[in-house]
Short mmCIF file of N, CA and C in Angstrom, two decimals:
data_model
loop_
_atom_site.label_atom_id
_atom_site.label_comp_id
_atom_site.label_asym_id
_atom_site.label_seq_id
_atom_site.Cartn_x
_atom_site.Cartn_y
_atom_site.Cartn_z
N MET D 1 -27.74 14.40 10.70
CA MET D 1 -27.60 15.27 9.55
C MET D 1 -26.74 16.48 9.89
N VAL D 2 -26.77 16.94 11.12
CA VAL D 2 -26.00 18.10 11.52
C VAL D 2 -24.50 17.84 11.39
N ILE D 3 -24.06 16.66 11.80
CA ILE D 3 -22.64 16.32 11.71
C ILE D 3 -22.17 16.30 10.26
N ALA D 4 -22.99 15.75 9.38
CA ALA D 4 -22.64 15.72 7.96
C ALA D 4 -22.51 17.14 7.41
N ASP D 5 -23.40 18.04 7.81
CA ASP D 5 -23.34 19.43 7.36
C ASP D 5 -22.07 20.11 7.88
N ILE D 6 -21.74 19.84 9.14
CA ILE D 6 -20.54 20.43 9.73
C ILE D 6 -19.29 19.93 9.01
N LEU D 7 -19.23 18.63 8.75
CA LEU D 7 -18.07 18.07 8.06
C LEU D 7 -17.96 18.60 6.62
N GLN D 8 -19.08 18.74 5.95
CA GLN D 8 -19.06 19.28 4.59
C GLN D 8 -18.55 20.73 4.61
N ARG D 9 -19.06 21.54 5.52
CA ARG D 9 -18.60 22.94 5.63
C ARG D 9 -17.12 22.98 5.97
N PHE D 10 -16.71 22.12 6.89
CA PHE D 10 -15.31 22.05 7.31
C PHE D 10 -14.41 21.81 6.11
N TRP D 11 -14.68 20.79 5.32
CA TRP D 11 -13.83 20.46 4.18
C TRP D 11 -13.86 21.53 3.12
N GLU D 12 -15.02 22.11 2.86
CA GLU D 12 -15.10 23.20 1.89
C GLU D 12 -14.27 24.40 2.37
N ASP D 13 -14.40 24.73 3.64
CA ASP D 13 -13.64 25.86 4.19
C ASP D 13 -12.14 25.59 4.13
N ILE D 14 -11.73 24.37 4.49
CA ILE D 14 -10.31 24.02 4.50
C ILE D 14 -9.73 24.10 3.08
N LEU D 15 -10.46 23.60 2.11
CA LEU D 15 -9.95 23.59 0.73
C LEU D 15 -9.87 24.99 0.13
N GLU D 16 -10.66 25.93 0.61
CA GLU D 16 -10.63 27.30 0.10
C GLU D 16 -9.52 28.14 0.72
N ARG D 17 -8.99 27.75 1.86
CA ARG D 17 -8.01 28.56 2.57
C ARG D 17 -6.75 28.89 1.77
N PRO D 18 -6.12 27.94 1.09
CA PRO D 18 -4.88 28.29 0.38
C PRO D 18 -5.04 29.31 -0.73
N SER D 19 -6.24 29.52 -1.21
CA SER D 19 -6.42 30.49 -2.28
C SER D 19 -6.99 31.83 -1.78
N GLY D 20 -7.26 31.91 -0.51
CA GLY D 20 -7.85 33.13 0.05
C GLY D 20 -6.79 34.08 0.59
N PRO D 21 -7.25 35.09 1.34
CA PRO D 21 -6.28 36.01 1.96
C PRO D 21 -5.40 35.26 2.97
N LEU D 22 -4.25 35.80 3.20
CA LEU D 22 -3.26 35.22 4.13
C LEU D 22 -2.76 33.86 3.65
N ALA D 23 -2.78 33.61 2.34
CA ALA D 23 -2.37 32.32 1.80
C ALA D 23 -0.88 32.06 2.02
N LEU D 24 -0.07 33.10 2.17
CA LEU D 24 1.36 32.93 2.37
C LEU D 24 1.67 32.10 3.62
N ARG D 25 0.78 32.10 4.57
CA ARG D 25 1.00 31.32 5.79
C ARG D 25 1.09 29.83 5.51
N PHE D 26 0.48 29.37 4.40
CA PHE D 26 0.54 27.96 4.05
C PHE D 26 1.94 27.56 3.59
N LEU D 27 2.76 28.52 3.31
CA LEU D 27 4.16 28.27 3.01
C LEU D 27 5.05 28.58 4.22
N LEU D 28 4.84 29.72 4.84
CA LEU D 28 5.72 30.16 5.93
C LEU D 28 5.64 29.28 7.18
N GLN D 29 4.45 28.89 7.58
CA GLN D 29 4.34 28.12 8.82
C GLN D 29 4.97 26.73 8.72
N PRO D 30 4.75 25.98 7.62
CA PRO D 30 5.47 24.71 7.51
C PRO D 30 6.99 24.89 7.41
N VAL D 31 7.43 25.98 6.77
CA VAL D 31 8.87 26.24 6.68
C VAL D 31 9.45 26.49 8.08
N MET D 32 8.75 27.29 8.86
CA MET D 32 9.22 27.56 10.23
C MET D 32 9.23 26.27 11.06
N ALA D 33 8.19 25.47 10.95
CA ALA D 33 8.14 24.19 11.68
C ALA D 33 9.28 23.28 11.23
N THR D 34 9.58 23.30 9.94
CA THR D 34 10.68 22.49 9.42
C THR D 34 12.02 22.96 9.98
N LEU D 35 12.23 24.27 10.06
CA LEU D 35 13.47 24.80 10.62
C LEU D 35 13.64 24.39 12.09
N PHE D 36 12.55 24.46 12.86
CA PHE D 36 12.61 24.03 14.25
C PHE D 36 12.87 22.52 14.34
N ALA D 37 12.27 21.75 13.44
CA ALA D 37 12.48 20.30 13.43
C ALA D 37 13.93 19.96 13.11
N ILE D 38 14.51 20.67 12.16
CA ILE D 38 15.92 20.42 11.81
C ILE D 38 16.81 20.76 13.00
N ARG D 39 16.55 21.91 13.63
CA ARG D 39 17.34 22.30 14.81
C ARG D 39 17.25 21.22 15.90
N ASP D 40 16.03 20.76 16.19
CA ASP D 40 15.85 19.77 17.25
C ASP D 40 16.37 18.40 16.83
N GLY D 41 16.29 18.07 15.53
CA GLY D 41 16.84 16.81 15.04
C GLY D 41 18.36 16.77 15.19
N ILE D 42 19.01 17.89 14.90
CA ILE D 42 20.47 17.97 15.08
C ILE D 42 20.82 17.81 16.55
N LYS D 43 20.03 18.42 17.42
CA LYS D 43 20.27 18.28 18.86
C LYS D 43 20.07 16.83 19.30
N ASP D 44 19.04 16.17 18.77
CA ASP D 44 18.82 14.75 19.07
C ASP D 44 20.03 13.91 18.66
N ALA D 45 20.57 14.20 17.48
CA ALA D 45 21.73 13.44 16.99
C ALA D 45 22.93 13.66 17.91
N ARG D 46 23.15 14.90 18.30
CA ARG D 46 24.28 15.20 19.20
C ARG D 46 24.13 14.50 20.55
N ASP D 47 22.88 14.42 21.04
CA ASP D 47 22.62 13.82 22.35
C ASP D 47 22.45 12.30 22.28
N GLY D 48 22.45 11.74 21.07
CA GLY D 48 22.29 10.30 20.91
C GLY D 48 20.89 9.80 21.21
N ARG D 49 19.90 10.65 21.03
CA ARG D 49 18.51 10.27 21.31
C ARG D 49 17.91 9.52 20.12
N SER D 50 16.91 8.70 20.41
CA SER D 50 16.23 7.95 19.36
C SER D 50 15.41 8.89 18.48
N PRO D 51 15.10 8.46 17.25
CA PRO D 51 14.32 9.31 16.34
C PRO D 51 12.98 9.71 16.96
N TYR D 52 12.61 10.95 16.74
CA TYR D 52 11.46 11.56 17.40
C TYR D 52 10.15 10.83 17.13
N PHE D 53 9.73 10.73 15.89
CA PHE D 53 8.43 10.16 15.56
C PHE D 53 8.37 8.69 15.96
N TRP D 54 9.46 7.96 15.75
CA TRP D 54 9.49 6.56 16.12
C TRP D 54 9.34 6.40 17.64
N THR D 55 9.97 7.25 18.39
CA THR D 55 9.86 7.21 19.84
C THR D 55 8.43 7.51 20.28
N VAL D 56 7.82 8.50 19.66
CA VAL D 56 6.43 8.85 19.98
C VAL D 56 5.51 7.67 19.70
N LEU D 57 5.76 6.95 18.61
CA LEU D 57 4.89 5.82 18.25
C LEU D 57 5.16 4.56 19.06
N SER D 58 6.41 4.29 19.36
CA SER D 58 6.75 2.97 19.88
C SER D 58 7.17 2.90 21.34
N LYS D 59 7.38 4.02 21.99
CA LYS D 59 7.85 3.98 23.38
C LYS D 59 6.89 4.75 24.29
N PRO D 60 5.89 4.05 24.82
CA PRO D 60 4.89 4.74 25.64
C PRO D 60 5.47 5.46 26.85
N ASP D 61 6.57 4.95 27.41
CA ASP D 61 7.16 5.58 28.58
C ASP D 61 7.81 6.93 28.26
N GLU D 62 8.21 7.14 27.02
CA GLU D 62 8.83 8.41 26.61
C GLU D 62 7.88 9.30 25.81
N ARG D 63 6.75 8.75 25.39
CA ARG D 63 5.83 9.45 24.48
C ARG D 63 5.42 10.81 24.98
N ARG D 64 4.94 10.88 26.21
CA ARG D 64 4.42 12.13 26.75
C ARG D 64 5.50 13.22 26.79
N SER D 65 6.68 12.88 27.27
CA SER D 65 7.72 13.90 27.38
C SER D 65 8.20 14.36 26.00
N ARG D 66 8.29 13.43 25.04
CA ARG D 66 8.72 13.82 23.70
C ARG D 66 7.66 14.65 22.99
N LEU D 67 6.38 14.30 23.16
CA LEU D 67 5.31 15.11 22.56
C LEU D 67 5.29 16.50 23.17
N ARG D 68 5.47 16.57 24.49
CA ARG D 68 5.50 17.87 25.17
C ARG D 68 6.66 18.71 24.63
N GLU D 69 7.78 18.07 24.40
CA GLU D 69 8.95 18.75 23.85
C GLU D 69 8.65 19.30 22.45
N GLY D 70 7.95 18.50 21.63
CA GLY D 70 7.59 18.94 20.28
C GLY D 70 6.60 20.09 20.29
N VAL D 71 5.61 20.02 21.18
CA VAL D 71 4.63 21.09 21.29
C VAL D 71 5.30 22.36 21.78
N LYS D 72 6.25 22.21 22.70
CA LYS D 72 6.98 23.38 23.20
C LYS D 72 7.77 24.04 22.07
N SER D 73 8.38 23.23 21.22
CA SER D 73 9.16 23.79 20.10
C SER D 73 8.27 24.45 19.06
N THR D 74 7.10 23.90 18.81
CA THR D 74 6.23 24.43 17.77
C THR D 74 5.11 25.30 18.32
N GLY D 75 5.08 25.50 19.62
CA GLY D 75 3.98 26.23 20.25
C GLY D 75 3.74 27.61 19.69
N LYS D 76 4.81 28.38 19.51
CA LYS D 76 4.64 29.74 18.99
C LYS D 76 4.11 29.72 17.55
N ILE D 77 4.60 28.77 16.76
CA ILE D 77 4.12 28.65 15.39
C ILE D 77 2.64 28.25 15.39
N MET D 78 2.27 27.33 16.28
CA MET D 78 0.87 26.89 16.36
C MET D 78 -0.04 28.03 16.81
N VAL D 79 0.41 28.82 17.78
CA VAL D 79 -0.40 29.96 18.23
C VAL D 79 -0.55 30.95 17.08
N LEU D 80 0.53 31.21 16.36
CA LEU D 80 0.45 32.11 15.21
C LEU D 80 -0.52 31.55 14.16
N ALA D 81 -0.46 30.24 13.92
CA ALA D 81 -1.38 29.61 12.97
C ALA D 81 -2.83 29.79 13.42
N LEU D 82 -3.09 29.63 14.71
CA LEU D 82 -4.45 29.84 15.24
C LEU D 82 -4.92 31.28 15.03
N ILE D 83 -4.05 32.22 15.34
CA ILE D 83 -4.42 33.64 15.21
C ILE D 83 -4.67 33.99 13.75
N LEU D 84 -3.77 33.57 12.86
CA LEU D 84 -3.94 33.87 11.45
C LEU D 84 -5.19 33.21 10.88
N ASP D 85 -5.49 31.99 11.33
CA ASP D 85 -6.69 31.35 10.83
C ASP D 85 -7.95 32.04 11.36
N ALA D 86 -7.90 32.51 12.59
CA ALA D 86 -9.04 33.26 13.13
C ALA D 86 -9.27 34.53 12.32
N VAL D 87 -8.18 35.23 11.99
CA VAL D 87 -8.29 36.45 11.18
C VAL D 87 -8.87 36.10 9.81
N TYR D 88 -8.34 35.03 9.21
CA TYR D 88 -8.86 34.59 7.92
C TYR D 88 -10.36 34.30 8.00
N GLN D 89 -10.76 33.56 9.03
CA GLN D 89 -12.17 33.20 9.16
C GLN D 89 -13.06 34.43 9.30
N PHE D 90 -12.63 35.39 10.10
CA PHE D 90 -13.43 36.61 10.25
C PHE D 90 -13.52 37.39 8.95
N ILE D 91 -12.41 37.44 8.18
CA ILE D 91 -12.40 38.15 6.90
C ILE D 91 -13.28 37.44 5.87
N GLU D 92 -13.07 36.16 5.71
CA GLU D 92 -13.73 35.41 4.64
C GLU D 92 -15.09 34.84 5.02
N LEU D 93 -15.22 34.35 6.25
CA LEU D 93 -16.44 33.64 6.64
C LEU D 93 -17.35 34.48 7.53
N GLY D 94 -16.79 35.53 8.11
CA GLY D 94 -17.58 36.39 8.99
C GLY D 94 -17.88 35.76 10.34
N THR D 95 -17.23 34.68 10.65
CA THR D 95 -17.43 33.99 11.94
C THR D 95 -16.14 33.26 12.30
N PHE D 96 -16.16 32.54 13.41
CA PHE D 96 -14.98 31.81 13.86
C PHE D 96 -15.37 30.39 14.23
N TYR D 97 -14.69 29.42 13.62
CA TYR D 97 -14.88 28.00 13.92
C TYR D 97 -13.59 27.49 14.57
N PRO D 98 -13.59 27.35 15.90
CA PRO D 98 -12.35 26.98 16.60
C PRO D 98 -11.78 25.63 16.17
N PHE D 99 -12.64 24.64 15.92
CA PHE D 99 -12.14 23.32 15.52
C PHE D 99 -11.36 23.42 14.21
N GLU D 100 -11.87 24.20 13.27
CA GLU D 100 -11.16 24.38 12.00
C GLU D 100 -9.81 25.06 12.22
N ALA D 101 -9.78 26.05 13.07
CA ALA D 101 -8.54 26.76 13.34
C ALA D 101 -7.50 25.83 13.97
N VAL D 102 -7.93 25.00 14.90
CA VAL D 102 -7.01 24.04 15.54
C VAL D 102 -6.50 23.03 14.51
N ALA D 103 -7.40 22.53 13.66
CA ALA D 103 -7.00 21.56 12.63
C ALA D 103 -5.96 22.17 11.69
N VAL D 104 -6.19 23.39 11.27
CA VAL D 104 -5.24 24.06 10.37
C VAL D 104 -3.90 24.28 11.08
N ALA D 105 -3.94 24.69 12.34
CA ALA D 105 -2.69 24.91 13.09
C ALA D 105 -1.89 23.61 13.23
N ILE D 106 -2.57 22.53 13.49
CA ILE D 106 -1.87 21.24 13.63
C ILE D 106 -1.25 20.83 12.30
N VAL D 107 -2.02 20.97 11.22
CA VAL D 107 -1.51 20.58 9.90
C VAL D 107 -0.35 21.46 9.45
N LEU D 108 -0.44 22.75 9.71
CA LEU D 108 0.61 23.67 9.23
C LEU D 108 1.84 23.70 10.13
N ALA D 109 1.67 23.44 11.41
CA ALA D 109 2.79 23.62 12.33
C ALA D 109 3.33 22.31 12.90
N PHE D 110 2.47 21.44 13.40
CA PHE D 110 2.98 20.28 14.11
C PHE D 110 3.29 19.10 13.19
N VAL D 111 2.48 18.87 12.17
CA VAL D 111 2.71 17.72 11.28
C VAL D 111 4.07 17.83 10.56
N PRO D 112 4.41 18.99 9.98
CA PRO D 112 5.75 19.06 9.37
C PRO D 112 6.88 18.80 10.38
N TYR D 113 6.72 19.33 11.58
CA TYR D 113 7.72 19.12 12.63
C TYR D 113 7.85 17.63 12.92
N LEU D 114 6.71 16.97 13.08
CA LEU D 114 6.68 15.55 13.40
C LEU D 114 7.36 14.71 12.31
N LEU D 115 7.15 15.08 11.06
CA LEU D 115 7.68 14.32 9.95
C LEU D 115 9.16 14.60 9.66
N ILE D 116 9.64 15.79 9.99
CA ILE D 116 11.00 16.19 9.61
C ILE D 116 12.04 15.93 10.69
N ARG D 117 11.66 15.99 11.95
CA ARG D 117 12.65 15.92 13.03
C ARG D 117 13.46 14.63 13.01
N GLY D 118 12.82 13.49 12.84
CA GLY D 118 13.54 12.21 12.82
C GLY D 118 14.53 12.11 11.66
N PRO D 119 14.08 12.37 10.42
CA PRO D 119 15.03 12.33 9.31
C PRO D 119 16.17 13.34 9.47
N ALA D 120 15.88 14.51 10.04
CA ALA D 120 16.95 15.49 10.28
C ALA D 120 17.98 14.92 11.24
N ALA D 121 17.53 14.21 12.27
CA ALA D 121 18.46 13.59 13.22
C ALA D 121 19.29 12.51 12.54
N ARG D 122 18.65 11.72 11.68
CA ARG D 122 19.38 10.67 10.98
C ARG D 122 20.44 11.26 10.05
N ILE D 123 20.07 12.30 9.34
CA ILE D 123 21.03 12.95 8.43
C ILE D 123 22.18 13.56 9.23
N ALA D 124 21.86 14.20 10.35
CA ALA D 124 22.91 14.79 11.19
C ALA D 124 23.83 13.70 11.75
N ARG D 125 23.27 12.56 12.14
CA ARG D 125 24.09 11.45 12.63
C ARG D 125 25.01 10.93 11.53
N TRP D 126 24.44 10.75 10.33
CA TRP D 126 25.23 10.28 9.20
C TRP D 126 26.32 11.29 8.86
N TRP D 127 25.94 12.57 8.85
CA TRP D 127 26.87 13.65 8.51
C TRP D 127 28.08 13.64 9.46
N SER D 128 27.78 13.53 10.76
CA SER D 128 28.88 13.57 11.73
C SER D 128 29.70 12.27 11.72
N SER D 129 29.05 11.11 11.47
CA SER D 129 29.81 9.86 11.44
C SER D 129 30.67 9.74 10.19
N ALA D 130 30.26 10.44 9.13
CA ALA D 130 31.05 10.43 7.89
C ALA D 130 32.20 11.43 7.96
N GLY D 131 32.27 12.18 9.05
CA GLY D 131 33.34 13.17 9.21
C GLY D 131 33.09 14.44 8.43
N LEU D 132 31.83 14.67 8.03
CA LEU D 132 31.52 15.85 7.23
C LEU D 132 31.15 17.05 8.10
N GLY D 133 30.76 16.79 9.32
CA GLY D 133 30.31 17.87 10.19
C GLY D 133 31.48 18.58 10.87
N PRO D 134 31.15 19.63 11.60
CA PRO D 134 32.20 20.37 12.32
C PRO D 134 32.82 19.52 13.42
N LYS D 135 34.08 19.70 13.63
CA LYS D 135 34.80 18.97 14.69
C LYS D 135 34.65 19.70 16.02
N PRO D 136 34.33 18.95 17.09
CA PRO D 136 34.18 19.59 18.41
C PRO D 136 35.48 20.09 18.97
#
């Protein structure tokens, strides 16, 4: 019964966050993660590297290094997400739930990065092969 109570509180708390204080972070953090993903996707295209998410899913020998690279790129955003969620929790809930803070940080910072980097690389590859990009 304790786990069910924890999960219920978790989902209720998560669903209330976008309407509470510091709600702007639900826009800013994914935007920042997206900008970093686009930057890294363009670099992947220039270096001829395989798409990020596909490599993470399908190439176990490269998975660890590519995930580490993604965490390094989004690390500051994730730390900021953790800090802001801790502040939110203290303001609204009067306590701190670390698991909730980590879940919010992953959703706001790493998931957008994971989803955008590969398509950004594909678009950059297409852009440069079509002769639309800057000439070296």
